[in-house]
Tab-separated table of C-alpha atoms in Angstrom:
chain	number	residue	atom	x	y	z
D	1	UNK	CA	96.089	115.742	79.967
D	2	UNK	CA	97.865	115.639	83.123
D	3	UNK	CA	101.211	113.918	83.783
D	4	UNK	CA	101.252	110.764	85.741
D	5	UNK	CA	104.755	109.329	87.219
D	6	UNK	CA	105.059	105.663	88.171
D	7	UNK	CA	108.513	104.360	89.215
D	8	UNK	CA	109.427	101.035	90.316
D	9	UNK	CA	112.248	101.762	92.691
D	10	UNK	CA	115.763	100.909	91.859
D	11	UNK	CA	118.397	99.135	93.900
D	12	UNK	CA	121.689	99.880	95.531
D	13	UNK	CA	121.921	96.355	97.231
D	14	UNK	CA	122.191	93.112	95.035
D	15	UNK	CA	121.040	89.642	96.526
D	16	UNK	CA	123.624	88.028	94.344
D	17	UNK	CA	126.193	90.487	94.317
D	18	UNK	CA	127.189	93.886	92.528
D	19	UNK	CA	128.872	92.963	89.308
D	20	UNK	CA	128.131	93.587	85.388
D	21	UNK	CA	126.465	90.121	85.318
D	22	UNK	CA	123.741	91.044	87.910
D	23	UNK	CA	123.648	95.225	87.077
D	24	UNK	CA	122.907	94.755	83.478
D	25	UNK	CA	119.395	93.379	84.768
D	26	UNK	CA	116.119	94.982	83.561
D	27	UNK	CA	113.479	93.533	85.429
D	28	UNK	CA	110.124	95.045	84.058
D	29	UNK	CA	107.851	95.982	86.801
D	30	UNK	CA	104.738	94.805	85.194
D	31	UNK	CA	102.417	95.311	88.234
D	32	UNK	CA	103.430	98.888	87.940
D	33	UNK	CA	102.890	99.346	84.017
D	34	UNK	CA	99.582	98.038	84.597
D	35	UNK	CA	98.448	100.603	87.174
D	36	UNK	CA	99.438	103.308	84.537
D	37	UNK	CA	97.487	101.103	81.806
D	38	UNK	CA	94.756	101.628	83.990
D	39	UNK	CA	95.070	105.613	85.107
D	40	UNK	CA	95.754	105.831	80.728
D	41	UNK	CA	92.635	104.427	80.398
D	42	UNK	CA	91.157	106.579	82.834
D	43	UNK	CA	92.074	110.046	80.652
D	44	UNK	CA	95.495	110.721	82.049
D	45	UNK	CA	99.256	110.902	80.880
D	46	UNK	CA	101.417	108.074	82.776
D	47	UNK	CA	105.047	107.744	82.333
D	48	UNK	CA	106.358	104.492	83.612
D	49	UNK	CA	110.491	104.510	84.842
D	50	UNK	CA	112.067	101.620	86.200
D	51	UNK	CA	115.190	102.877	88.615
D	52	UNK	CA	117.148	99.315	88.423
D	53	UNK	CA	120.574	100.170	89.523
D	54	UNK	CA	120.667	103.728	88.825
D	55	UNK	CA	121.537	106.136	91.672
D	56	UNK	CA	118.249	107.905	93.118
D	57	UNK	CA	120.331	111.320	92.141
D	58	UNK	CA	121.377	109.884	88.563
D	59	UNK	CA	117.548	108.845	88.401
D	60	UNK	CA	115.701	112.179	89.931
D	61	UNK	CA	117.455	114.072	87.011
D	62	UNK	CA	116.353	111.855	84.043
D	63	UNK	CA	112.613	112.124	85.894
D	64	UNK	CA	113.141	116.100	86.124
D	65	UNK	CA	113.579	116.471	82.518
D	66	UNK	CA	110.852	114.164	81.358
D	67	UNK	CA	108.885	116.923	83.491
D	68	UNK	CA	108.197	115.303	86.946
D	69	UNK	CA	108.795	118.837	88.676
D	70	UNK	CA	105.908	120.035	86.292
D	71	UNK	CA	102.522	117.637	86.992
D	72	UNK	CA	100.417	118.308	90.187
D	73	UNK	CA	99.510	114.627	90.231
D	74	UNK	CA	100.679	112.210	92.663
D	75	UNK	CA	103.824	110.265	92.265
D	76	UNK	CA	103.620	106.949	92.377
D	77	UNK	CA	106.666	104.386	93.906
D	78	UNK	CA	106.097	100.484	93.632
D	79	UNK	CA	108.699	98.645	96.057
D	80	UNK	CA	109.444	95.434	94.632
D	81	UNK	CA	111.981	94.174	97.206
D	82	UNK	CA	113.059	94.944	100.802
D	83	UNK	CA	116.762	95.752	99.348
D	84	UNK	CA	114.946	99.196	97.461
D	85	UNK	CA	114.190	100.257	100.387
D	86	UNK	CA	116.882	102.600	100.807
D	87	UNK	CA	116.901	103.965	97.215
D	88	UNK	CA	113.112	104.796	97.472
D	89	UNK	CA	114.136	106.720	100.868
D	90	UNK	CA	117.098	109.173	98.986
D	91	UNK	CA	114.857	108.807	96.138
D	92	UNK	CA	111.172	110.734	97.937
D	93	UNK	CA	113.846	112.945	100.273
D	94	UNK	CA	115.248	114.569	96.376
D	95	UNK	CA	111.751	114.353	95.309
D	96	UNK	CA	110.367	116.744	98.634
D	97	UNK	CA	113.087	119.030	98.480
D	98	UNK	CA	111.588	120.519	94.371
D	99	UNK	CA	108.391	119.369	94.754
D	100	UNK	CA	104.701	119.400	97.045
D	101	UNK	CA	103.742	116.478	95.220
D	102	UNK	CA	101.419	113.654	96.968
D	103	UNK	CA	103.746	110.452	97.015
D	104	UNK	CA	102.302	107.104	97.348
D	105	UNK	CA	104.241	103.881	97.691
D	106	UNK	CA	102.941	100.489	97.227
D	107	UNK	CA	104.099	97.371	96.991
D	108	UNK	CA	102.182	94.382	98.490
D	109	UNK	CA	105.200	91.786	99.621
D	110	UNK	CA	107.104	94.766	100.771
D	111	UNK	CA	103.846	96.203	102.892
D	112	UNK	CA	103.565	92.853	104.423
D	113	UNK	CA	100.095	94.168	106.154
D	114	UNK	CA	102.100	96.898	108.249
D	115	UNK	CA	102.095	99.866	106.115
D	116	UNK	CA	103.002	101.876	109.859
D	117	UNK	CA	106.069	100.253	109.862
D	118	UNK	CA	106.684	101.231	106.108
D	119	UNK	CA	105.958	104.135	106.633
D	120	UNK	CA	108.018	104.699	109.562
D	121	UNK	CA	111.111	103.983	107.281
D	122	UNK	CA	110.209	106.394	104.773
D	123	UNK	CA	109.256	109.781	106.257
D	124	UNK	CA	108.924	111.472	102.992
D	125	UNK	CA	106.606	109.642	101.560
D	126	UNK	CA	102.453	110.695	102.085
D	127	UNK	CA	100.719	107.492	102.093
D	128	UNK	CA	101.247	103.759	101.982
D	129	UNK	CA	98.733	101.478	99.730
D	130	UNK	CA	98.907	97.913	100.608
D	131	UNK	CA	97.468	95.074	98.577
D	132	UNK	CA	96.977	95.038	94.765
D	133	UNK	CA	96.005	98.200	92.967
D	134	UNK	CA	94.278	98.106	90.196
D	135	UNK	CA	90.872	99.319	91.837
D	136	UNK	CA	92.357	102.002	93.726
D	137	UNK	CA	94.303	103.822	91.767
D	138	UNK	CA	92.363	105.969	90.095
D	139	UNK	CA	90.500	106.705	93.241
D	140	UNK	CA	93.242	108.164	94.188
D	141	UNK	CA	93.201	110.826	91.689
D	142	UNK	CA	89.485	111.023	91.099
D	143	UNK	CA	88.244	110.405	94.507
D	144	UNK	CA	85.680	108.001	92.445
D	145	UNK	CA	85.061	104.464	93.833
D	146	UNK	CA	86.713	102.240	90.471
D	147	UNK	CA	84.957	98.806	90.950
D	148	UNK	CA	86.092	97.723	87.054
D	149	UNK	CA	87.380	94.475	86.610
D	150	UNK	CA	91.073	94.185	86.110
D	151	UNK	CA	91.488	90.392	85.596
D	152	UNK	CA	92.800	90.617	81.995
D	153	UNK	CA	94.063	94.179	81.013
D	154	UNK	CA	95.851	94.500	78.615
D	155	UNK	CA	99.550	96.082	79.471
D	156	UNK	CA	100.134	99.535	77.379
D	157	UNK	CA	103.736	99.221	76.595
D	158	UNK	CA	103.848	102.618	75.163
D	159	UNK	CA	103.457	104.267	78.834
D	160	UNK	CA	107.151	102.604	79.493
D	161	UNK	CA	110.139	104.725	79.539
D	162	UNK	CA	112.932	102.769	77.082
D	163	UNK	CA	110.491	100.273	76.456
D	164	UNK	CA	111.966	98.864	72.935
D	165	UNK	CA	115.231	97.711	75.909
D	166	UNK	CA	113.106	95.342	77.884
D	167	UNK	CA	112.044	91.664	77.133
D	168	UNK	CA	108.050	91.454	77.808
D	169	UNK	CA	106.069	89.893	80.372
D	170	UNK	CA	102.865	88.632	80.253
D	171	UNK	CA	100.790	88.107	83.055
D	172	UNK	CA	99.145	84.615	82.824
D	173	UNK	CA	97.526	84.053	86.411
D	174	UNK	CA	97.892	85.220	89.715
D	175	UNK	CA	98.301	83.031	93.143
D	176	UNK	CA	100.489	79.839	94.111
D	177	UNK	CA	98.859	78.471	97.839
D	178	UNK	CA	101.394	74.944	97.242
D	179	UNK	CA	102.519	75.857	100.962
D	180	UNK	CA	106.276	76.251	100.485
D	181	UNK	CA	107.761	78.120	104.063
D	182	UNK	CA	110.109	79.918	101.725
D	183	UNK	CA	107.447	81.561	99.130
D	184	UNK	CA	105.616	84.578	99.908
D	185	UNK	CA	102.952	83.147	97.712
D	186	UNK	CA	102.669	79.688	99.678
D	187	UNK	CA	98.645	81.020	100.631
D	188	UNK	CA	97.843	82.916	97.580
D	189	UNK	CA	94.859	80.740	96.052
D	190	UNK	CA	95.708	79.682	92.555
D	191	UNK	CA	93.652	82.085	89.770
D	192	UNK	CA	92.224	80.678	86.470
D	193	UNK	CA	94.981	81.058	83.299
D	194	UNK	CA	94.441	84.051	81.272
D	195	UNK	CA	92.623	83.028	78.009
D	196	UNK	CA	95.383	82.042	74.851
D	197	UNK	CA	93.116	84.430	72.654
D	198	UNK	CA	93.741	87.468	75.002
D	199	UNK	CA	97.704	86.428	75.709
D	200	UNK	CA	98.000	86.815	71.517
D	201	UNK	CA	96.376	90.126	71.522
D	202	UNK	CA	98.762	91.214	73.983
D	203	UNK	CA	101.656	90.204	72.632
D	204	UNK	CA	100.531	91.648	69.201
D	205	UNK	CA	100.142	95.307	70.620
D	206	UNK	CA	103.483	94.819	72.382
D	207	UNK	CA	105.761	93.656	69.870
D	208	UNK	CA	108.333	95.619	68.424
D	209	UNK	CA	109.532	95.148	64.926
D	210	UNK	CA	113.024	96.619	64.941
D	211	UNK	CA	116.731	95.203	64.657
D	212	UNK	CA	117.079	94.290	68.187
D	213	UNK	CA	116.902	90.771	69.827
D	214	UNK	CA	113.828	89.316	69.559
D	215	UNK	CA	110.929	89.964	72.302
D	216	UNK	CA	110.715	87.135	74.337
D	217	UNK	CA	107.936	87.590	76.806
D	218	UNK	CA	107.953	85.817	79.851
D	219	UNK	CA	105.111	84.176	80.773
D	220	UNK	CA	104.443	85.645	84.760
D	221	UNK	CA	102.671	83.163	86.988
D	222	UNK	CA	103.603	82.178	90.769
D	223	UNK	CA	102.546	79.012	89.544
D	224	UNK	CA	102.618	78.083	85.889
D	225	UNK	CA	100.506	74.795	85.623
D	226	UNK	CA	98.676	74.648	82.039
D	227	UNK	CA	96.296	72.426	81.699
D	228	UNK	CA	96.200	69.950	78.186
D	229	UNK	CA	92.977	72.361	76.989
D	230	UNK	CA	94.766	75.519	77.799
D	231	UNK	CA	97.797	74.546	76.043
D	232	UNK	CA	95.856	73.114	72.802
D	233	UNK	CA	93.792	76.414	72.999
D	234	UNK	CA	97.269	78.364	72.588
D	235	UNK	CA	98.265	76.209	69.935
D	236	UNK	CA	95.497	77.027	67.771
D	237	UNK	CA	95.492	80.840	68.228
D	238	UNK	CA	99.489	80.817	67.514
D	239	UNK	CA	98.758	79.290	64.783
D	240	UNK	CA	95.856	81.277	63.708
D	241	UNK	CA	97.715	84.572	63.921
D	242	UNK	CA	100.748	83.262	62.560
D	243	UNK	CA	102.561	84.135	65.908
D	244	UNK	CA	105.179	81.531	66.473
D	245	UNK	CA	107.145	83.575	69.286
D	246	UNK	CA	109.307	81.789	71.862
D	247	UNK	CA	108.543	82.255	75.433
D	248	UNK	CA	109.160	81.399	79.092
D	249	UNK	CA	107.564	80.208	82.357
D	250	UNK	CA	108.493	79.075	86.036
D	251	UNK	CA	107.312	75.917	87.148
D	252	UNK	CA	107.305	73.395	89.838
D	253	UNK	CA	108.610	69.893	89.462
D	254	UNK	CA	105.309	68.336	91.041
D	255	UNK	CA	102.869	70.592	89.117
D	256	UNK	CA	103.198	69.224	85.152
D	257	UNK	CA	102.747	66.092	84.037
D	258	UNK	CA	104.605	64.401	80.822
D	259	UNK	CA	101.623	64.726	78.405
D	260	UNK	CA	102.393	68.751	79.135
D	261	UNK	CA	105.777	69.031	78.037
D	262	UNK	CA	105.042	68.405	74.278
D	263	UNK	CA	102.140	70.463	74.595
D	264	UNK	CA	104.210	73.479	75.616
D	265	UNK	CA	106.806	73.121	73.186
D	266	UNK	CA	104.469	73.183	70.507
D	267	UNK	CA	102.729	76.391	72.194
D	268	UNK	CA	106.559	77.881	71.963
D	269	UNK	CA	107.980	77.422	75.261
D	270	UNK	CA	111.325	78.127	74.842
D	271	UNK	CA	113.335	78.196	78.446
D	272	UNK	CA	111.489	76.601	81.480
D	273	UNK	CA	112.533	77.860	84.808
D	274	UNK	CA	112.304	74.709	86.673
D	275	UNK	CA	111.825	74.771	90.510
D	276	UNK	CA	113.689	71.637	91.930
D	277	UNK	CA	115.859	73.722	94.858
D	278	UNK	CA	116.989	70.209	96.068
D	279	UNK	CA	117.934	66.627	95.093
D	280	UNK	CA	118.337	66.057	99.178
D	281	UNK	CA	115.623	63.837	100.711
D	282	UNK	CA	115.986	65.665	103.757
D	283	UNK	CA	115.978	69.322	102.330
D	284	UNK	CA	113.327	68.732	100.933
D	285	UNK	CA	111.228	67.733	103.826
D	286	UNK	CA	111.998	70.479	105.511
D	287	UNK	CA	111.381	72.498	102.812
D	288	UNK	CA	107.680	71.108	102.839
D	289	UNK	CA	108.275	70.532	99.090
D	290	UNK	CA	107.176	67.116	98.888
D	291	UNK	CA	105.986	64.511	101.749
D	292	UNK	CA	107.415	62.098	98.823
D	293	UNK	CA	110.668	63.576	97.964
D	294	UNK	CA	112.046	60.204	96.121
D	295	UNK	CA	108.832	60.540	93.786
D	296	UNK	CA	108.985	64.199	93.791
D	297	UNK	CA	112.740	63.580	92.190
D	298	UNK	CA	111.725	60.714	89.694
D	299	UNK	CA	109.265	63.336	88.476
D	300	UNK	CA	111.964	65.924	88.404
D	301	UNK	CA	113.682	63.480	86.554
D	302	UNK	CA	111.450	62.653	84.093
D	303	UNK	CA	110.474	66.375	83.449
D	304	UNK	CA	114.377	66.760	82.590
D	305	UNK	CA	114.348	64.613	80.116
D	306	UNK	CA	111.416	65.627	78.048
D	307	UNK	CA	111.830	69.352	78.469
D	308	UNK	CA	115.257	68.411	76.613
D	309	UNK	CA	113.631	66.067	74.206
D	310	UNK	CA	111.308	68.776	73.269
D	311	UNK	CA	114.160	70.930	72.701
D	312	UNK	CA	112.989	73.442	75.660
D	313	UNK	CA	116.176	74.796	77.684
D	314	UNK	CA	115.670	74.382	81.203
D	315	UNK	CA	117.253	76.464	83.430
D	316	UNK	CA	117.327	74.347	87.382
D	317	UNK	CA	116.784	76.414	90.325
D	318	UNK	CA	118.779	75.193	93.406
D	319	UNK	CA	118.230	76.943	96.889
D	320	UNK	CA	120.261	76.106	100.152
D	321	UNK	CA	118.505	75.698	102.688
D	322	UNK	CA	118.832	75.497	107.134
D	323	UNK	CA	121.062	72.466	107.990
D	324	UNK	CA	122.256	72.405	104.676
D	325	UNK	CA	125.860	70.703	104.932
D	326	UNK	CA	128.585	68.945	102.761
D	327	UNK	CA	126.576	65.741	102.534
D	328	UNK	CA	123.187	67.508	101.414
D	329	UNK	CA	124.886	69.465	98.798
D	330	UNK	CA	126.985	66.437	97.611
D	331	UNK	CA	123.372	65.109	97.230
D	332	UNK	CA	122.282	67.757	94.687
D	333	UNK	CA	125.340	67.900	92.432
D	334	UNK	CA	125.535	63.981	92.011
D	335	UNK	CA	121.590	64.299	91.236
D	336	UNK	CA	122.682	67.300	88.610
D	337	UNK	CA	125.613	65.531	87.256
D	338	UNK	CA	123.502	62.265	86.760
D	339	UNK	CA	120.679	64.850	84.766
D	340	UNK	CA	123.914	66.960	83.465
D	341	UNK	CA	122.897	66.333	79.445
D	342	UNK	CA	119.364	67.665	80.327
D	343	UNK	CA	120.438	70.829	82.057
D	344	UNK	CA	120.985	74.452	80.383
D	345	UNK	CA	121.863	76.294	83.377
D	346	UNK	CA	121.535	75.699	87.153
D	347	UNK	CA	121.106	79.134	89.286
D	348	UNK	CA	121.649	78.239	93.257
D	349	UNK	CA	120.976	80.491	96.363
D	350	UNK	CA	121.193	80.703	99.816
D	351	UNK	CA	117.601	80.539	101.750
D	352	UNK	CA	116.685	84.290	103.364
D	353	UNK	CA	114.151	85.469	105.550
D	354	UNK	CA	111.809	88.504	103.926
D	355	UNK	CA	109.740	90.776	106.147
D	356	UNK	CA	109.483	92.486	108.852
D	357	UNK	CA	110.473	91.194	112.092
D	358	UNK	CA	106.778	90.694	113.940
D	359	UNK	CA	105.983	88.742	110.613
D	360	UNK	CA	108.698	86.561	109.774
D	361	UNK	CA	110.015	85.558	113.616
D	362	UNK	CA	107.940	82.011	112.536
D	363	UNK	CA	109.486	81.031	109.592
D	364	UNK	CA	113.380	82.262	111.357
D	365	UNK	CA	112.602	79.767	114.172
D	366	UNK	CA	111.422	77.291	111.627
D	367	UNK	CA	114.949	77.262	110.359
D	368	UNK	CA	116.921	77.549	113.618
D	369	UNK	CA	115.167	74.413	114.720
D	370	UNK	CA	116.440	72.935	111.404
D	371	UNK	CA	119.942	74.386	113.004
D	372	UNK	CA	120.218	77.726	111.077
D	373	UNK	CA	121.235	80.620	113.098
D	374	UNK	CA	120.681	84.809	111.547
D	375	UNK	CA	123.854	86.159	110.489
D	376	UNK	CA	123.889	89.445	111.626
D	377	UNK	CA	126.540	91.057	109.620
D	378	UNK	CA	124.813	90.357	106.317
D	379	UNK	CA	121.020	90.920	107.176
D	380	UNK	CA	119.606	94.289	107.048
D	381	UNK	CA	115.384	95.800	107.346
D	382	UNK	CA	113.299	93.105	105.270
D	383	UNK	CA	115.880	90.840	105.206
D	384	UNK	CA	117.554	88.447	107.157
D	385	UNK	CA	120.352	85.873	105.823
D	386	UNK	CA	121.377	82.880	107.808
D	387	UNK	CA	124.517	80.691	108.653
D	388	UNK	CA	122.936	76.955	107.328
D	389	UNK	CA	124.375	75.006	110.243
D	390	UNK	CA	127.764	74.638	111.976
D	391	UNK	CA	129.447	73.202	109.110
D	392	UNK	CA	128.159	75.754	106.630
D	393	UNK	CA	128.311	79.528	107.455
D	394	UNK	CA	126.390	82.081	105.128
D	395	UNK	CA	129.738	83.236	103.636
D	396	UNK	CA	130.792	79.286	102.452
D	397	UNK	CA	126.889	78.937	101.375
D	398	UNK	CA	126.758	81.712	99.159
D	399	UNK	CA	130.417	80.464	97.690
D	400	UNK	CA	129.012	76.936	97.506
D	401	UNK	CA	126.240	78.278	95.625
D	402	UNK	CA	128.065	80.202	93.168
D	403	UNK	CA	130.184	76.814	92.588
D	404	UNK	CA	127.513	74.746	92.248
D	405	UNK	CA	125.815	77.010	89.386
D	406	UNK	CA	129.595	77.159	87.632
D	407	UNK	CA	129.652	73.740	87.614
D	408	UNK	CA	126.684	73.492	85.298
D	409	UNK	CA	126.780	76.768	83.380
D	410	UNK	CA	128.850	78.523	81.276
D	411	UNK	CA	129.226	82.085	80.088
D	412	UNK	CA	126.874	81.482	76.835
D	413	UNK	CA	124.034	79.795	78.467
D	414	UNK	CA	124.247	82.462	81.343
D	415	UNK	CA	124.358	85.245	78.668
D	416	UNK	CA	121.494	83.212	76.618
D	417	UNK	CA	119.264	82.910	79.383
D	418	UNK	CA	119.698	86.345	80.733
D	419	UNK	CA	118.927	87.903	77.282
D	420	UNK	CA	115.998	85.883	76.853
D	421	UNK	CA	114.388	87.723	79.484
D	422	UNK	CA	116.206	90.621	81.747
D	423	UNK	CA	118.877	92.234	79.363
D	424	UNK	CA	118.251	94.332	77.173
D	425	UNK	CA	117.734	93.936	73.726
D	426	UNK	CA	120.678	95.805	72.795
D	427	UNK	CA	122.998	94.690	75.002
D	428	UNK	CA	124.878	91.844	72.935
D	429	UNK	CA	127.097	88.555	73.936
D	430	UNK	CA	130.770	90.210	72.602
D	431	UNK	CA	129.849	93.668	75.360
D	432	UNK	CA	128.803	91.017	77.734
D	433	UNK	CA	132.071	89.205	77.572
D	434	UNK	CA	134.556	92.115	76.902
D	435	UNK	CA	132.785	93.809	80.682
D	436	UNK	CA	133.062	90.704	82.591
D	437	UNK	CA	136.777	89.905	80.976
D	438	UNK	CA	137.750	94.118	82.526
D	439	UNK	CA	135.670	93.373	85.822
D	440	UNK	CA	137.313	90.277	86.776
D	441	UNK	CA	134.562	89.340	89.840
D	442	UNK	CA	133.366	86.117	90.741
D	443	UNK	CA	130.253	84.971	89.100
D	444	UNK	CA	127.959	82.126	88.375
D	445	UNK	CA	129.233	80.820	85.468
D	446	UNK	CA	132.458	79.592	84.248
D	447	UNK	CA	134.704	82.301	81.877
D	448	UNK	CA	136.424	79.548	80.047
């Protein structure tokens, strides 16, 4: 059978900074390893690499000897962010100068609907495929229309290069449409939850059983809101299998309701990343999180607590946002301090800009109005970083951030809720601090 390659293309830009405590990151690509569950399925070979923070050169030669140079078939990229952009360009320019290989990149947020423009900044690569891909990827090497039904496949882990080093995921539903300015997602109509019977099966042909941390899987939904049936349905098959695994979700403050939270501890939620990205009435307005910010917080509030009655760590995301000043922030850290017993770990950034320039000119005026204004110096093609206002420039924002997450987080709960998901499984807490005590940088956590 004939070699497939998929790679999800590696970075040599950070949004958070290049240190060990960012680097160490292994973000599975599922989107990718399910295109190559579905070419597998289809007859062929696929190999699945992940280029994280590898050089394109360091990464062409582990790709050459697992016999890239060797298939006629396509090779596949998937762009997952605007900062890859430059590795996937040294990345297809190596790959041309062996090889008279097809090479087609997707990558749907990254396309943003102008795959000339893409394409424009990658002259090595053959074709641009916009949009989800599951129907046209085998197409693409068959020339056959594929009008199968994707909706639940089942991820073949065995397709992934290292695969017994990265925590799971688990796709769970697709979609968001809550309206958020910042989210890419904001008009994606919400899809149904994947059944609990299906999510078990999954997770049964994707466990390892070996002497590394556990698997973890994350649960992957824009928008994670279970309903009670859902949740009592996952129960039951858990329990039915005898699968009592711990695993994770991302979820808004305004989209579970306090009957849930019990519900998904006993279905083995285990870290909830929680959404709140401001205790500021005004932020939040602008935002367009809430037209009721103070109940939006009193459910925020109340979410706190049971999450940490039911013994589910909950990990606070914080974002800055335009006109963000002293006051505003002051706002969210006396809202985090008051909530400070409830909170395993608080991860703050600074509010960017993500397209290209014809799409995303709305949403940079939205936030100069709000009194933002593009810093040049640190915005490159994608992406575009602000100074917050005229008391707040992006270079005290993204310090203020870092504070703000120190204040609330120390080494072991960064450590614990990085392993649960993105390091991998043999990468342990005593390696973790002995790199960070050589490296000496300036993180999100505090090192006492």
């Amino acid at each position: 059978m004939s070699l497939v390659f998929f790679i999800s293309a590696g970075q040599l830009k950070t949004k958070k900074g290049a240190n060990v405590s960012n680097q160490r990151n292994m973000y599975l690509n599922y989107g990718l390893l399910s295109l190559a569950t579905v070419v597998k399925n289809a007859g062929y070979s696929p190999l699945v690499f992940h280029g994280n923070f590898t050089s394109p050169a360091e990464f062409f030669e582990v790709v050459v000897v697992n016999g890239l140079l060797k298939t006629q078939c396509p090779i596949y990229i998937s762009i997952p962010s605007y900062y890859a952009l430059t590795w996937t360009n040294e990345l297809t320019f190596l790959i041309k100068q062996k090889s008279k290989n097809k090479i087609i990149v997707g990558g749907r947020w990254v396309i943003d609907g102008d795959e000339d423009l893409l394409k424009a900044e990658l002259p090595y690569v053959d074709e641009i495929s916009p949009g989800l891909g599951e129907n046209k990827i085998v197409t693409t090497l068959t020339g056959i229309i594929d009008d199968n039904d994707y909706s639940y496949l089942m991820l073949d882990y065995s397709l992934l290069h290292d695969r017994q080093y990265y925590q799971p995921s688990i796709e769970v539903s697709r979609g968001c449409g809550k309206g958020c300015l910042f989210c890419q997602e904001k008009d994606e109509p919400l899809k149904q939850l994947k059944p609990p019977e299906l999510i078990l099966k999954e997770y049964n042909k994707l466990l390892l059983d070996d002497e590394l941390r556990t698997m973890t899987p994350y649960f992957e939904a824009s928008l994670f809101s279970p309903t009670e049936e859902w949740l009592k349905a996952l129960i039951n098959v858990r329990k039915k299998y005898q699968k009592f695994f711990l695993w994770r979700a991302e979820c808004r403050v305004d989209s579970l309701s306090k009957r849930i939270v019990p519900l998904m501890a006993e279905a083995g939620m285990g870290v909830i990343d929680l959404g709140l990205e401001s205790a500021s009435l005004e932020q939040l307005r602008k935002m367009n999180k809430s037209s009721r910010p103070e109940n939006y917080l009193e459910r925020a509030s109340s979410l706190l607590r049971l999450c940490y009655e039911h013994k589910i760590k909950t990990k606070v995301n914080v974002m800055f946002y335009a006109g963000e000043n002293d006051s505003s922030i002051a706002e969210t850290r006396n809202w985090l301090n008051a909530h400070r017993e409830y909170i395993y770990g608080v991860s703050c950034g600074v509010v960017s800009a993500f397209g290209w320039d014809c799409n995303k000119q709305g949403f940079i005026d939205e936030l100069c109005q709000y009194g933002a204004s593009v810093c040049p110096e640190e915005s490159f093609l994608g992406v575009t970083n602000f100074h917050l206002s005229d008391a707040l420039n992006f270079y005290q924002a993204s310090n203020e951030a870092k504070k703000l997450s120190r204040e609330f987080m120390t080494m072991e709960q960064f450590f614990s809720l990085k392993a649960f998901s993105y390091y991998p499984r043999n990468y342990m807490f005593e390696q973790f601090k002995n790199e960070i005590n050589l490296e000496q940088g300036s993180y999100s956590f505090r090192c006492d």
